[in-house]
Coordinates of C-alpha atoms in Angstrom, one line a residue:
M1 CA 146.4 -103.7 67.6
P2 CA 145.4 -104.4 71.1
G3 CA 149.2 -105.7 72.1
D4 CA 150.8 -103.1 69.6
L5 CA 149.1 -100.2 72.1
H6 CA 150.5 -102.0 75.2
S7 CA 153.8 -102.2 73.5
V8 CA 154.2 -98.4 73.1
H9 CA 152.7 -97.6 76.9
A10 CA 155.2 -99.7 78.0
F11 CA 158.2 -97.4 75.2
L12 CA 156.4 -94.1 76.5
R13 CA 156.7 -95.2 80.1
L14 CA 160.3 -96.1 79.2
V15 CA 161.1 -92.8 78.5
E16 CA 159.5 -90.9 81.2
D17 CA 161.0 -93.0 83.3
W18 CA 164.6 -92.6 81.5
V19 CA 164.0 -88.0 81.3
N20 CA 162.9 -88.1 84.8
R21 CA 166.2 -90.3 85.9
L22 CA 168.7 -88.0 83.9
P23 CA 172.0 -87.6 85.7
T24 CA 173.0 -83.3 86.9
Y25 CA 176.4 -82.8 85.9
Q26 CA 178.8 -80.7 86.9
W27 CA 180.3 -77.4 85.6
Y28 CA 184.2 -78.5 86.6
E29 CA 183.3 -82.3 86.5
D30 CA 181.9 -83.3 83.9
V31 CA 182.0 -80.3 81.3
L32 CA 185.3 -78.0 81.3
R33 CA 187.9 -81.8 82.8
G34 CA 186.9 -83.7 80.1
A35 CA 186.8 -80.8 77.6
G36 CA 190.7 -79.5 79.0
S37 CA 189.6 -76.1 79.4
A38 CA 187.3 -73.0 78.9
D39 CA 188.2 -71.7 75.7
A40 CA 187.2 -75.5 74.3
V41 CA 183.8 -74.8 75.0
A42 CA 181.2 -73.0 73.3
M43 CA 177.1 -72.6 74.9
F44 CA 174.4 -72.6 71.7
A45 CA 170.9 -71.2 72.7
V46 CA 168.5 -71.4 69.6
D47 CA 165.4 -69.7 68.8
T48 CA 165.8 -67.8 72.5
I49 CA 164.2 -64.6 70.7
N50 CA 160.2 -63.5 71.5
A51 CA 159.0 -65.5 68.6
F52 CA 159.2 -68.5 71.5
A53 CA 158.3 -67.3 74.7
H54 CA 156.6 -63.5 74.9
E55 CA 154.4 -63.5 71.2
G56 CA 153.3 -64.1 68.1
S57 CA 151.3 -67.7 67.4
L58 CA 154.1 -69.7 68.3
A59 CA 154.9 -68.1 71.7
S60 CA 155.4 -70.7 74.7
G61 CA 154.1 -70.3 78.3
R62 CA 157.1 -73.5 78.7
V63 CA 159.2 -71.9 76.8
R64 CA 159.3 -68.9 79.0
A65 CA 159.7 -70.5 82.1
M66 CA 162.7 -72.1 80.9
L67 CA 164.0 -68.9 80.2
N68 CA 165.6 -68.0 83.4
R69 CA 167.8 -71.1 83.9
L70 CA 168.8 -70.9 80.5
R71 CA 170.0 -67.6 81.3
Q72 CA 171.9 -68.9 84.7
L73 CA 173.8 -71.0 82.4
F74 CA 175.0 -68.9 80.2
V75 CA 175.8 -66.8 83.5
R76 CA 177.2 -70.1 85.2
A77 CA 179.0 -70.9 81.8
H78 CA 181.1 -67.5 82.1
E79 CA 181.9 -67.6 85.8
W80 CA 183.7 -70.7 84.4
D81 CA 185.5 -68.7 82.2
V82 CA 184.0 -69.8 78.8
S83 CA 184.0 -66.9 76.0
N84 CA 182.6 -68.6 72.4
F85 CA 178.1 -67.8 73.0
V86 CA 176.5 -68.4 70.2
L87 CA 173.1 -67.6 68.8
V88 CA 171.1 -69.1 66.3
I89 CA 167.7 -67.2 66.2
D90 CA 164.7 -67.5 63.6
S91 CA 164.6 -63.7 61.2
H92 CA 162.3 -64.6 58.3
S93 CA 161.3 -63.1 55.2
D94 CA 158.0 -62.7 54.5
D95 CA 157.9 -65.1 51.7
A96 CA 159.6 -68.2 54.3
E97 CA 158.8 -71.5 52.5
E98 CA 158.7 -72.4 56.0
F99 CA 155.3 -70.9 57.3
R100 CA 153.2 -74.1 54.2
Y101 CA 154.5 -75.7 57.4
F102 CA 154.3 -73.4 60.7
P103 CA 151.8 -70.2 61.3
A104 CA 154.0 -66.8 60.2
H105 CA 156.5 -66.2 63.2
A106 CA 159.9 -63.9 63.5
L107 CA 159.4 -61.7 60.2
R108 CA 162.9 -59.3 60.0
G109 CA 162.8 -56.1 61.7
T110 CA 159.8 -56.9 63.9
T111 CA 159.6 -57.3 67.7
E112 CA 158.8 -61.0 67.4
A113 CA 162.8 -61.7 65.7
R114 CA 164.3 -59.8 68.7
L115 CA 166.8 -61.5 71.3
V116 CA 164.3 -61.8 74.0
P117 CA 165.0 -59.7 77.7
E118 CA 166.3 -63.3 79.5
I119 CA 169.5 -62.7 77.0
E120 CA 169.9 -58.9 75.5
S121 CA 170.6 -57.9 79.8
L122 CA 173.7 -60.2 80.0
P123 CA 175.9 -58.1 80.8
F124 CA 178.3 -59.4 78.7
R125 CA 175.9 -59.7 75.7
D126 CA 178.8 -58.3 73.5
R127 CA 180.2 -61.6 72.9
L128 CA 177.6 -63.0 71.4
T129 CA 177.8 -64.5 68.4
V130 CA 174.8 -64.8 66.9
F131 CA 174.0 -66.3 63.2
V132 CA 170.3 -65.9 61.8
K133 CA 168.4 -68.2 59.8
N134 CA 165.7 -68.4 57.8
S135 CA 164.4 -72.5 58.3
F136 CA 164.2 -74.0 61.1
H137 CA 168.3 -76.0 59.8
P138 CA 171.0 -74.3 62.3
A139 CA 173.5 -75.1 59.1
N140 CA 171.7 -74.4 56.0
A141 CA 172.1 -70.8 54.4
T142 CA 173.3 -69.3 57.4
S143 CA 177.1 -68.7 58.6
L144 CA 177.3 -71.8 61.6
D145 CA 180.1 -74.3 59.1
P146 CA 182.6 -71.0 58.8
W147 CA 182.4 -70.1 62.3
L148 CA 183.0 -74.2 62.8
M149 CA 185.8 -74.3 60.7
D150 CA 188.0 -71.3 61.9
N151 CA 187.6 -72.5 65.3
P152 CA 188.8 -76.3 65.7
Q153 CA 189.5 -75.7 69.3
I154 CA 186.3 -75.7 70.6
T155 CA 184.8 -79.6 70.8
H156 CA 182.8 -78.7 73.6
F157 CA 179.2 -78.4 72.3
V158 CA 176.3 -77.4 75.4
V159 CA 173.2 -76.4 72.7
T160 CA 170.7 -74.8 74.6
G161 CA 166.4 -73.7 73.5
C162 CA 163.8 -73.8 71.9
G163 CA 162.7 -76.7 70.7
T164 CA 163.9 -79.3 71.9
D165 CA 162.1 -81.4 68.9
L166 CA 163.4 -78.6 66.2
G167 CA 165.6 -76.5 66.1
V168 CA 167.6 -77.9 69.5
Y169 CA 167.5 -81.1 67.4
L170 CA 168.8 -79.9 64.4
L171 CA 171.8 -78.0 66.0
A172 CA 172.9 -81.9 69.2
T173 CA 172.7 -83.8 65.8
Y174 CA 174.2 -81.2 63.0
L175 CA 177.4 -80.7 66.4
H176 CA 177.8 -84.4 66.9
T177 CA 177.9 -85.3 63.3
Y178 CA 180.7 -83.3 62.6
L179 CA 182.3 -84.0 65.1
L180 CA 182.2 -87.5 63.6
A181 CA 182.9 -86.7 60.3
H182 CA 185.9 -85.0 61.1
N183 CA 187.2 -87.9 63.6
A184 CA 187.3 -84.9 66.3
P185 CA 187.3 -86.3 70.0
G186 CA 184.5 -84.8 71.7
R187 CA 180.9 -84.1 73.2
V188 CA 177.6 -82.4 72.6
I189 CA 176.1 -81.9 76.0
V190 CA 171.6 -80.9 76.3
P191 CA 170.7 -79.6 79.5
A192 CA 166.5 -81.0 79.9
D193 CA 166.2 -78.2 82.4
C194 CA 167.6 -75.3 79.3
T195 CA 165.5 -77.0 76.1
D196 CA 161.6 -77.3 75.9
T197 CA 159.1 -76.9 73.1
Y198 CA 155.6 -75.8 72.4
D199 CA 152.3 -76.9 72.4
I200 CA 149.5 -77.0 69.7
A201 CA 146.0 -79.1 70.8
P202 CA 144.6 -80.1 67.8
D203 CA 141.5 -78.0 67.6
L204 CA 144.0 -74.7 67.6
A205 CA 146.0 -77.0 65.0
R206 CA 142.8 -78.1 63.0
E207 CA 142.6 -73.7 62.9
L208 CA 146.2 -72.9 62.1
G209 CA 145.9 -75.6 59.6
I210 CA 148.2 -77.7 61.3
L211 CA 149.3 -80.9 62.4
P212 CA 149.3 -81.2 66.5
H213 CA 152.3 -80.0 68.6
P214 CA 151.5 -82.3 72.0
A215 CA 154.9 -80.2 73.7
D216 CA 155.8 -82.8 76.0
L217 CA 155.9 -85.7 73.8
C218 CA 157.5 -84.4 71.7
H219 CA 159.9 -83.1 74.2
Q220 CA 161.1 -85.4 76.5
L221 CA 161.0 -88.7 72.4
A222 CA 163.5 -85.5 71.0
L223 CA 166.1 -85.4 73.9
Y224 CA 165.3 -89.9 74.1
H225 CA 166.4 -89.8 70.7
L226 CA 169.4 -87.3 71.0
A227 CA 171.0 -89.6 73.5
I228 CA 169.8 -92.7 71.0
H229 CA 172.4 -90.6 68.2
G230 CA 175.2 -89.8 71.0
V231 CA 174.2 -87.2 72.7
T232 CA 175.1 -86.3 76.3
V233 CA 171.6 -85.8 77.3
V234 CA 171.4 -84.5 81.1
K235 CA 168.6 -83.0 83.8
D236 CA 171.5 -79.9 84.6
I237 CA 174.4 -78.0 84.7
R238 CA 174.8 -76.2 88.4

C-alpha cells in the first residue's frame, strides 16, 4: 500500500507539471491556418449561466473568475472573423432526474438559468446559437447533432466553459469522437484558462448528500484525460 500511495502521488505531480507546461496557441498560426478559414471554426461555451457563477447552490468563484477571459476569447475570435458561436446550457425542469446527483440548479424560467452578463453583453450576442439541455450531456435530447450535420464545413471546435470535468469534458470528447466517426479531419481545442469547475468540500458534500468535488484535482485530471483522448489542450489562445 505505501508503494501504491507513492505512485499515486507521483502521478498527480506529473499531471500538475503537465498542466503547468501547456503551450500557448496563437489564433492565426495554430487555429485559423490549420482550419483553412474562419468559417471552419466554431466557438463553444458550456453552461455559461448564472447558476455556475453568480447565484445558487453550484455557483463558483473559480468559474466566475474565468468568465472575463472566456469573453475576451470570444471577442478575439470575432475579430478574426469567426462567426460560429454556440452555447450549450442547462435549463432544468423541476423534476429533473439530474437532481438526484447534484443540488437543484438552473431551473427553467429562473435567473439561475439565464446567461451570465459577461456573455449576454457581447456586442454580437445575436449571433450566438443557444442549445438547452436537461442533463450535463450536450447531445442527449438537444439540437446539437442536427446543427453539426447542417454545418459540415466546421472542422475545428474550440470548447470553453464549465465544468472542466462535466459539461466541457463531455462536449469536447463528443465533438472529437464525432469527427472520428465521420473520418473527418479536424481538431477539438480546449484552452485551459477558459474552463474551470466548482469546489465542494467534504463537510458541505455531506450536508448536501452528494460526493465531494475537489476542484483543482477534477480540473487537472479532466484536462489530462481529454489529452489522452486526442483533444488538443492548451494553456490559452492569443
